[in-house]
mmCIF file of C-alpha atoms in Angstrom:
data_model
loop_
_atom_site.group_PDB
_atom_site.id
_atom_site.type_symbol
_atom_site.label_atom_id
_atom_site.label_comp_id
_atom_site.label_asym_id
_atom_site.label_seq_id
_atom_site.Cartn_x
_atom_site.Cartn_y
_atom_site.Cartn_z
ATOM 1 C CA MET A 27 -4.779 70.019 40.913
ATOM 2 C CA LEU A 28 -3.326 68.500 44.046
ATOM 3 C CA TRP A 29 -6.530 66.581 44.780
ATOM 4 C CA LYS A 30 -6.541 65.118 41.269
ATOM 5 C CA GLU A 31 -3.004 63.765 41.672
ATOM 6 C CA ARG A 32 -3.962 62.222 45.003
ATOM 7 C CA THR A 33 -7.038 60.619 43.412
ATOM 8 C CA TYR A 34 -5.006 59.065 40.539
ATOM 9 C CA ARG A 35 -2.410 57.734 42.983
ATOM 10 C CA THR A 36 -5.132 56.191 45.144
ATOM 11 C CA LEU A 37 -6.786 54.498 42.148
ATOM 12 C CA SER A 38 -3.434 53.018 41.023
ATOM 13 C CA ILE A 39 -2.759 51.587 44.453
ATOM 14 C CA VAL A 40 -6.265 50.060 44.575
ATOM 15 C CA THR A 41 -5.773 48.435 41.149
ATOM 16 C CA ILE A 42 -2.450 46.858 42.180
ATOM 17 C CA LEU A 43 -3.872 45.591 45.464
ATOM 18 C CA SER A 44 -6.884 44.065 43.661
ATOM 19 C CA ALA A 45 -4.627 42.156 41.265
ATOM 20 C CA CYS A 46 -2.544 40.821 44.155
ATOM 21 C CA ALA A 47 -5.664 39.775 46.042
ATOM 22 C CA THR A 48 -7.146 37.759 43.179
ATOM 23 C CA GLY A 49 -3.804 36.167 42.280
ATOM 24 C CA SER A 50 -4.353 36.698 38.540
ATOM 25 C CA PRO A 51 -1.426 38.148 36.618
ATOM 26 C CA PRO A 52 -2.043 41.000 34.234
ATOM 27 C CA PRO A 53 -3.149 39.830 30.773
ATOM 28 C CA LYS A 54 -0.384 39.090 28.282
ATOM 29 C CA PRO A 55 -0.603 40.007 24.627
ATOM 30 C CA VAL A 56 -1.401 37.083 22.277
ATOM 31 C CA SER A 57 1.589 36.385 20.077
ATOM 32 C CA LYS A 58 1.345 34.905 16.560
ATOM 33 C CA PRO A 59 3.379 31.775 15.725
ATOM 34 C CA ALA A 60 6.748 32.500 14.246
ATOM 35 C CA PRO A 61 7.037 32.115 10.442
ATOM 36 C CA GLY A 62 9.493 29.247 10.971
ATOM 37 C CA VAL A 63 6.900 27.248 12.906
ATOM 38 C CA GLU A 64 4.374 27.580 10.080
ATOM 39 C CA LEU A 65 6.963 26.388 7.553
ATOM 40 C CA GLN A 66 7.802 23.362 9.707
ATOM 41 C CA ALA A 67 4.102 22.447 9.973
ATOM 42 C CA ALA A 68 3.696 22.643 6.182
ATOM 43 C CA GLU A 69 6.775 20.469 5.657
ATOM 44 C CA LEU A 70 5.501 17.855 8.134
ATOM 45 C CA GLU A 71 2.153 17.765 6.340
ATOM 46 C CA ARG A 72 3.909 17.273 2.991
ATOM 47 C CA ARG A 73 6.012 14.422 4.385
ATOM 48 C CA ALA A 74 2.939 12.770 5.901
ATOM 49 C CA ALA A 75 1.204 12.834 2.502
ATOM 50 C CA GLN A 76 4.257 11.293 0.831
ATOM 51 C CA LEU A 77 4.484 8.563 3.475
ATOM 52 C CA GLU A 78 0.816 7.758 2.915
ATOM 53 C CA LEU A 79 1.497 7.251 -0.803
ATOM 54 C CA GLN A 80 4.476 5.024 -0.041
ATOM 55 C CA LEU A 81 2.328 2.967 2.342
ATOM 56 C CA MET A 82 -0.272 2.484 -0.392
ATOM 57 C CA GLU A 83 2.485 1.350 -2.739
ATOM 58 C CA ARG A 84 3.909 -1.110 -0.184
ATOM 59 C CA ASP A 85 0.503 -2.659 0.469
ATOM 60 C CA SER A 86 -0.050 -3.050 -3.278
ATOM 61 C CA VAL A 87 3.339 -4.758 -3.664
ATOM 62 C CA ILE A 88 2.363 -7.225 -0.926
ATOM 63 C CA ASP A 89 -1.001 -7.907 -2.599
ATOM 64 C CA SER A 90 0.719 -8.418 -5.947
ATOM 65 C CA LEU A 91 3.273 -10.848 -4.527
ATOM 66 C CA ASN A 92 0.575 -12.828 -2.723
ATOM 67 C CA ALA A 93 -1.520 -13.003 -5.895
ATOM 68 C CA ARG A 94 1.465 -14.245 -7.921
ATOM 69 C CA LEU A 95 2.251 -16.862 -5.288
ATOM 70 C CA ASP A 96 -1.313 -18.181 -5.350
ATOM 71 C CA GLU A 97 -1.323 -18.162 -9.144
ATOM 72 C CA ALA A 98 1.973 -20.056 -9.264
ATOM 73 C CA LEU A 99 0.707 -22.726 -6.876
ATOM 74 C CA GLN A 100 -2.459 -23.192 -8.897
ATOM 75 C CA GLU A 101 -0.484 -23.440 -12.147
ATOM 76 C CA VAL A 102 1.916 -26.015 -10.702
ATOM 77 C CA VAL A 103 -0.919 -28.167 -9.366
ATOM 78 C CA GLY A 104 -2.701 -28.001 -12.715
ATOM 79 C CA ALA A 105 0.474 -28.781 -14.646
ATOM 80 C CA MET A 106 1.152 -31.909 -12.602
ATOM 81 C CA GLY A 107 -2.039 -33.468 -13.922
ATOM 82 C CA LYS A 108 -1.446 -32.461 -17.561
ATOM 83 C CA LEU A 109 2.194 -33.274 -18.041
ATOM 84 C CA GLN A 110 1.827 -35.843 -20.836
ATOM 85 C CA SER A 111 -1.569 -34.909 -22.329
ATOM 86 C CA LEU A 112 -2.024 -33.680 -25.897
ATOM 87 C CA THR A 113 -4.366 -30.985 -24.634
ATOM 88 C CA SER A 114 -1.537 -29.625 -22.456
ATOM 89 C CA ARG A 115 0.750 -29.537 -25.489
ATOM 90 C CA ALA A 116 -1.732 -27.401 -27.423
ATOM 91 C CA GLU A 117 -2.295 -25.087 -24.470
ATOM 92 C CA ALA A 118 1.428 -24.635 -23.911
ATOM 93 C CA ALA A 119 2.047 -23.866 -27.581
ATOM 94 C CA SER A 120 -0.784 -21.327 -27.645
ATOM 95 C CA ALA A 121 0.370 -19.587 -24.468
ATOM 96 C CA MET A 122 3.966 -19.461 -25.672
ATOM 97 C CA ALA A 123 2.918 -17.937 -28.991
ATOM 98 C CA GLU A 124 0.838 -15.275 -27.235
ATOM 99 C CA VAL A 125 3.651 -14.301 -24.879
ATOM 100 C CA ASP A 126 6.196 -14.296 -27.680
ATOM 101 C CA VAL A 127 4.178 -11.661 -29.568
ATOM 102 C CA ALA A 128 3.901 -9.487 -26.433
ATOM 103 C CA LEU A 129 7.631 -9.733 -25.681
ATOM 104 C CA GLN A 130 8.560 -8.917 -29.289
ATOM 105 C CA SER A 131 6.411 -5.783 -29.049
ATOM 106 C CA ILE A 132 8.188 -4.765 -25.835
ATOM 107 C CA THR A 133 11.644 -5.410 -27.347
ATOM 108 C CA SER A 134 10.894 -3.437 -30.518
ATOM 109 C CA SER A 135 9.670 -0.467 -28.456
ATOM 110 C CA GLY A 136 13.109 -0.108 -26.862
ATOM 111 C CA ARG A 137 11.673 0.136 -23.323
ATOM 112 C CA ASP A 138 13.688 -2.077 -21.019
ATOM 113 C CA SER A 139 12.682 -3.077 -17.487
ATOM 114 C CA PRO A 140 13.378 -5.856 -14.953
ATOM 115 C CA GLU A 141 9.918 -7.270 -15.726
ATOM 116 C CA ALA A 142 10.669 -7.450 -19.457
ATOM 117 C CA ARG A 143 14.017 -9.172 -18.867
ATOM 118 C CA GLN A 144 12.340 -11.637 -16.512
ATOM 119 C CA GLY A 145 9.705 -12.383 -19.148
ATOM 120 C CA LEU A 146 12.366 -13.149 -21.771
ATOM 121 C CA ARG A 147 14.226 -15.450 -19.384
ATOM 122 C CA LEU A 148 11.022 -17.316 -18.471
ATOM 123 C CA MET A 149 10.178 -17.748 -22.157
ATOM 124 C CA GLN A 150 13.600 -19.311 -22.783
ATOM 125 C CA LEU A 151 12.984 -21.755 -19.940
ATOM 126 C CA SER A 152 9.495 -22.481 -21.284
ATOM 127 C CA ALA A 153 10.896 -23.303 -24.733
ATOM 128 C CA GLY A 154 13.418 -25.669 -23.154
ATOM 129 C CA GLU A 155 10.719 -27.538 -21.238
ATOM 130 C CA PHE A 156 8.573 -27.744 -24.370
ATOM 131 C CA LYS A 157 11.436 -29.424 -26.269
ATOM 132 C CA ARG A 158 11.733 -31.937 -23.433
ATOM 133 C CA LYS A 159 7.971 -32.593 -23.813
ATOM 134 C CA ASN A 160 7.285 -31.287 -20.347
ATOM 135 C CA PHE A 161 4.233 -29.444 -21.638
ATOM 136 C CA GLY A 162 2.856 -28.767 -18.184
ATOM 137 C CA GLY A 163 6.096 -27.082 -17.143
ATOM 138 C CA ALA A 164 6.227 -25.137 -20.410
ATOM 139 C CA LEU A 165 2.674 -23.891 -19.875
ATOM 140 C CA TYR A 166 3.436 -22.821 -16.306
ATOM 141 C CA LEU A 167 6.561 -20.893 -17.354
ATOM 142 C CA ALA A 168 4.743 -19.267 -20.275
ATOM 143 C CA ASN A 169 2.031 -18.023 -17.937
ATOM 144 C CA GLN A 170 4.669 -16.600 -15.623
ATOM 145 C CA ALA A 171 6.291 -14.857 -18.600
ATOM 146 C CA LYS A 172 2.876 -13.444 -19.524
ATOM 147 C CA ALA A 173 2.476 -12.005 -16.007
ATOM 148 C CA ALA A 174 5.915 -10.376 -16.253
ATOM 149 C CA ALA A 175 5.043 -8.814 -19.619
ATOM 150 C CA ARG A 176 1.755 -7.503 -18.204
ATOM 151 C CA ALA A 177 3.579 -5.963 -15.230
ATOM 152 C CA HIS A 178 5.973 -4.204 -17.615
ATOM 153 C CA LEU A 179 3.125 -2.710 -19.632
ATOM 154 C CA LEU A 180 1.241 -1.510 -16.562
ATOM 155 C CA ALA A 181 4.234 -0.099 -14.713
ATOM 156 C CA GLY A 182 6.057 1.471 -17.636
ATOM 157 C CA GLY A 183 4.435 1.093 -20.988
ATOM 158 C CA ARG A 184 1.428 3.280 -20.203
ATOM 159 C CA LEU A 185 3.316 6.092 -18.530
ATOM 160 C CA GLY A 186 4.789 7.574 -21.705
ATOM 161 C CA ASN A 187 6.909 10.667 -21.083
ATOM 162 C CA MET A 188 7.181 11.178 -17.344
ATOM 163 C CA ARG A 189 6.976 14.660 -15.845
ATOM 164 C CA SER A 190 9.735 16.199 -13.772
ATOM 165 C CA GLY A 191 9.447 14.879 -10.212
ATOM 166 C CA GLU A 192 6.989 12.129 -11.150
ATOM 167 C CA THR A 193 7.586 8.877 -9.241
ATOM 168 C CA PRO A 194 6.271 5.563 -10.620
ATOM 169 C CA PHE A 195 4.810 2.972 -8.257
ATOM 170 C CA ALA A 196 6.670 -0.346 -8.067
ATOM 171 C CA VAL A 197 3.418 -2.086 -9.096
ATOM 172 C CA PRO A 198 0.052 -0.626 -10.104
ATOM 173 C CA VAL A 199 -1.801 0.509 -6.965
ATOM 174 C CA LYS A 200 -5.456 -0.547 -6.788
ATOM 175 C CA LEU A 201 -7.577 2.490 -5.929
ATOM 176 C CA GLN A 202 -11.247 3.273 -5.368
ATOM 177 C CA VAL A 203 -12.904 6.655 -5.854
ATOM 178 C CA GLY A 204 -14.537 7.970 -2.693
ATOM 179 C CA ALA A 205 -17.041 10.231 -4.485
ATOM 180 C CA ARG A 206 -17.699 11.300 -8.088
ATOM 181 C CA ALA A 207 -14.539 13.071 -9.215
ATOM 182 C CA ASN A 208 -12.882 14.561 -12.282
ATOM 183 C CA VAL A 209 -9.739 12.942 -13.673
ATOM 184 C CA ARG A 210 -7.627 15.540 -15.474
ATOM 185 C CA ASN A 211 -5.056 15.549 -18.261
ATOM 186 C CA GLY A 212 -2.335 16.745 -15.893
ATOM 187 C CA PRO A 213 -1.490 17.111 -12.192
ATOM 188 C CA GLY A 214 -3.452 20.268 -11.446
ATOM 189 C CA THR A 215 -6.915 21.830 -11.511
ATOM 190 C CA ASN A 216 -5.841 24.038 -14.426
ATOM 191 C CA PHE A 217 -5.758 20.971 -16.726
ATOM 192 C CA ALA A 218 -8.805 19.905 -18.726
ATOM 193 C CA VAL A 219 -10.961 17.010 -17.522
ATOM 194 C CA SER A 220 -9.964 13.718 -19.167
ATOM 195 C CA PHE A 221 -12.905 11.710 -17.794
ATOM 196 C CA THR A 222 -15.175 11.537 -14.762
ATOM 197 C CA ALA A 223 -14.843 8.676 -12.270
ATOM 198 C CA GLU A 224 -18.074 7.685 -10.566
ATOM 199 C CA SER A 225 -18.277 6.992 -6.833
ATOM 200 C CA SER A 226 -16.731 3.631 -5.801
ATOM 201 C CA SER A 227 -15.341 3.041 -9.301
ATOM 202 C CA ALA A 228 -12.021 1.216 -9.601
ATOM 203 C CA LEU A 229 -8.792 2.845 -10.786
ATOM 204 C CA SER A 230 -5.169 1.753 -11.027
ATOM 205 C CA GLY A 231 -2.499 4.169 -9.783
ATOM 206 C CA LEU A 232 0.616 4.235 -11.994
ATOM 207 C CA SER A 233 2.683 7.048 -10.455
ATOM 208 C CA TYR A 234 2.402 10.180 -8.332
ATOM 209 C CA LEU A 235 3.555 13.794 -8.370
ATOM 210 C CA GLY A 236 2.960 15.826 -5.233
ATOM 211 C CA ASP A 237 -0.699 15.441 -4.238
ATOM 212 C CA TRP A 238 -1.703 14.034 -7.637
ATOM 213 C CA ILE A 239 -1.811 10.394 -8.780
ATOM 214 C CA ARG A 240 -1.656 9.273 -12.404
ATOM 215 C CA VAL A 241 -4.406 6.677 -12.857
ATOM 216 C CA THR A 242 -6.062 4.524 -15.502
ATOM 217 C CA ASN A 243 -9.430 2.797 -15.546
ATOM 218 C CA ASP A 244 -10.612 -0.520 -16.964
ATOM 219 C CA ALA A 245 -11.471 1.134 -20.278
ATOM 220 C CA GLY A 246 -7.868 2.297 -20.716
ATOM 221 C CA ASN A 247 -8.570 5.987 -20.055
ATOM 222 C CA GLU A 248 -5.739 7.754 -18.256
ATOM 223 C CA GLY A 249 -5.404 10.949 -16.253
ATOM 224 C CA TRP A 250 -4.574 12.550 -12.913
ATOM 225 C CA ILE A 251 -6.649 12.642 -9.726
ATOM 226 C CA LEU A 252 -6.113 14.247 -6.326
ATOM 227 C CA ARG A 253 -4.806 11.866 -3.673
ATOM 228 C CA SER A 254 -7.498 12.940 -1.206
ATOM 229 C CA LEU A 255 -10.260 11.718 -3.574
ATOM 230 C CA VAL A 256 -9.214 8.053 -3.647
ATOM 231 C CA LEU A 257 -8.688 5.189 -1.222
ATOM 232 C CA ARG A 258 -6.634 2.031 -1.592
ATOM 233 C CA ARG A 259 -8.807 -0.820 -2.880
ATOM 234 C CA ALA A 260 -8.438 -4.198 -1.209
ATOM 235 C CA ASP A 261 -7.353 -7.035 -3.470
ATOM 236 C CA THR A 262 -10.345 -9.334 -4.002
ATOM 237 C CA SER A 263 -8.885 -11.458 -6.802
ATOM 238 C CA ARG A 264 -7.793 -14.263 -4.475
#
């Protein structure tokens, strides 16, 4: 037994000397990340997704403001040449009548919004210019009132009853489908398919809830689509 103890002691000393000679420390056990670290990573990912949605909304607001500015400039230039023409009078009266019907529908629905109030104010100004026979100015203001009424309908009128935690976009966000995707009746894969959006088809984002965006297409169909399946569509109307 004595020779066995001597052998074990000799082997231990050789192992220690070998480790010192190579300079490599003994291997350390691999530790798993703490649960708190995993939770922080998930929270950062959630915040990044929300910031991406807010960036899409901001870019759409900028596009919308630029489009309205261009439209206003074009309307003013056109109105300057039509100020006293009978054709301008007929156009102004027609536009005012059309907007008046839209605003009455909004008022009777009981849904108030800054866009609706702006539309009513612009219509009052348009009526005043029409009485002063400034038909070009009346037409311009009526068209601006029409744009305000349209913004109200897109941003609020189509949303219906909002879900808990649902956040509407300040203006409709122009989106494009990356690949053929299902648009569902609610924000989740457990909801039935409302319609199928083909690759590169255009959608308008109305609001978002978590990773889901409420959208509508040109045909008026509405539903929910995963954020990862769409991209922001550049404004090509100008």
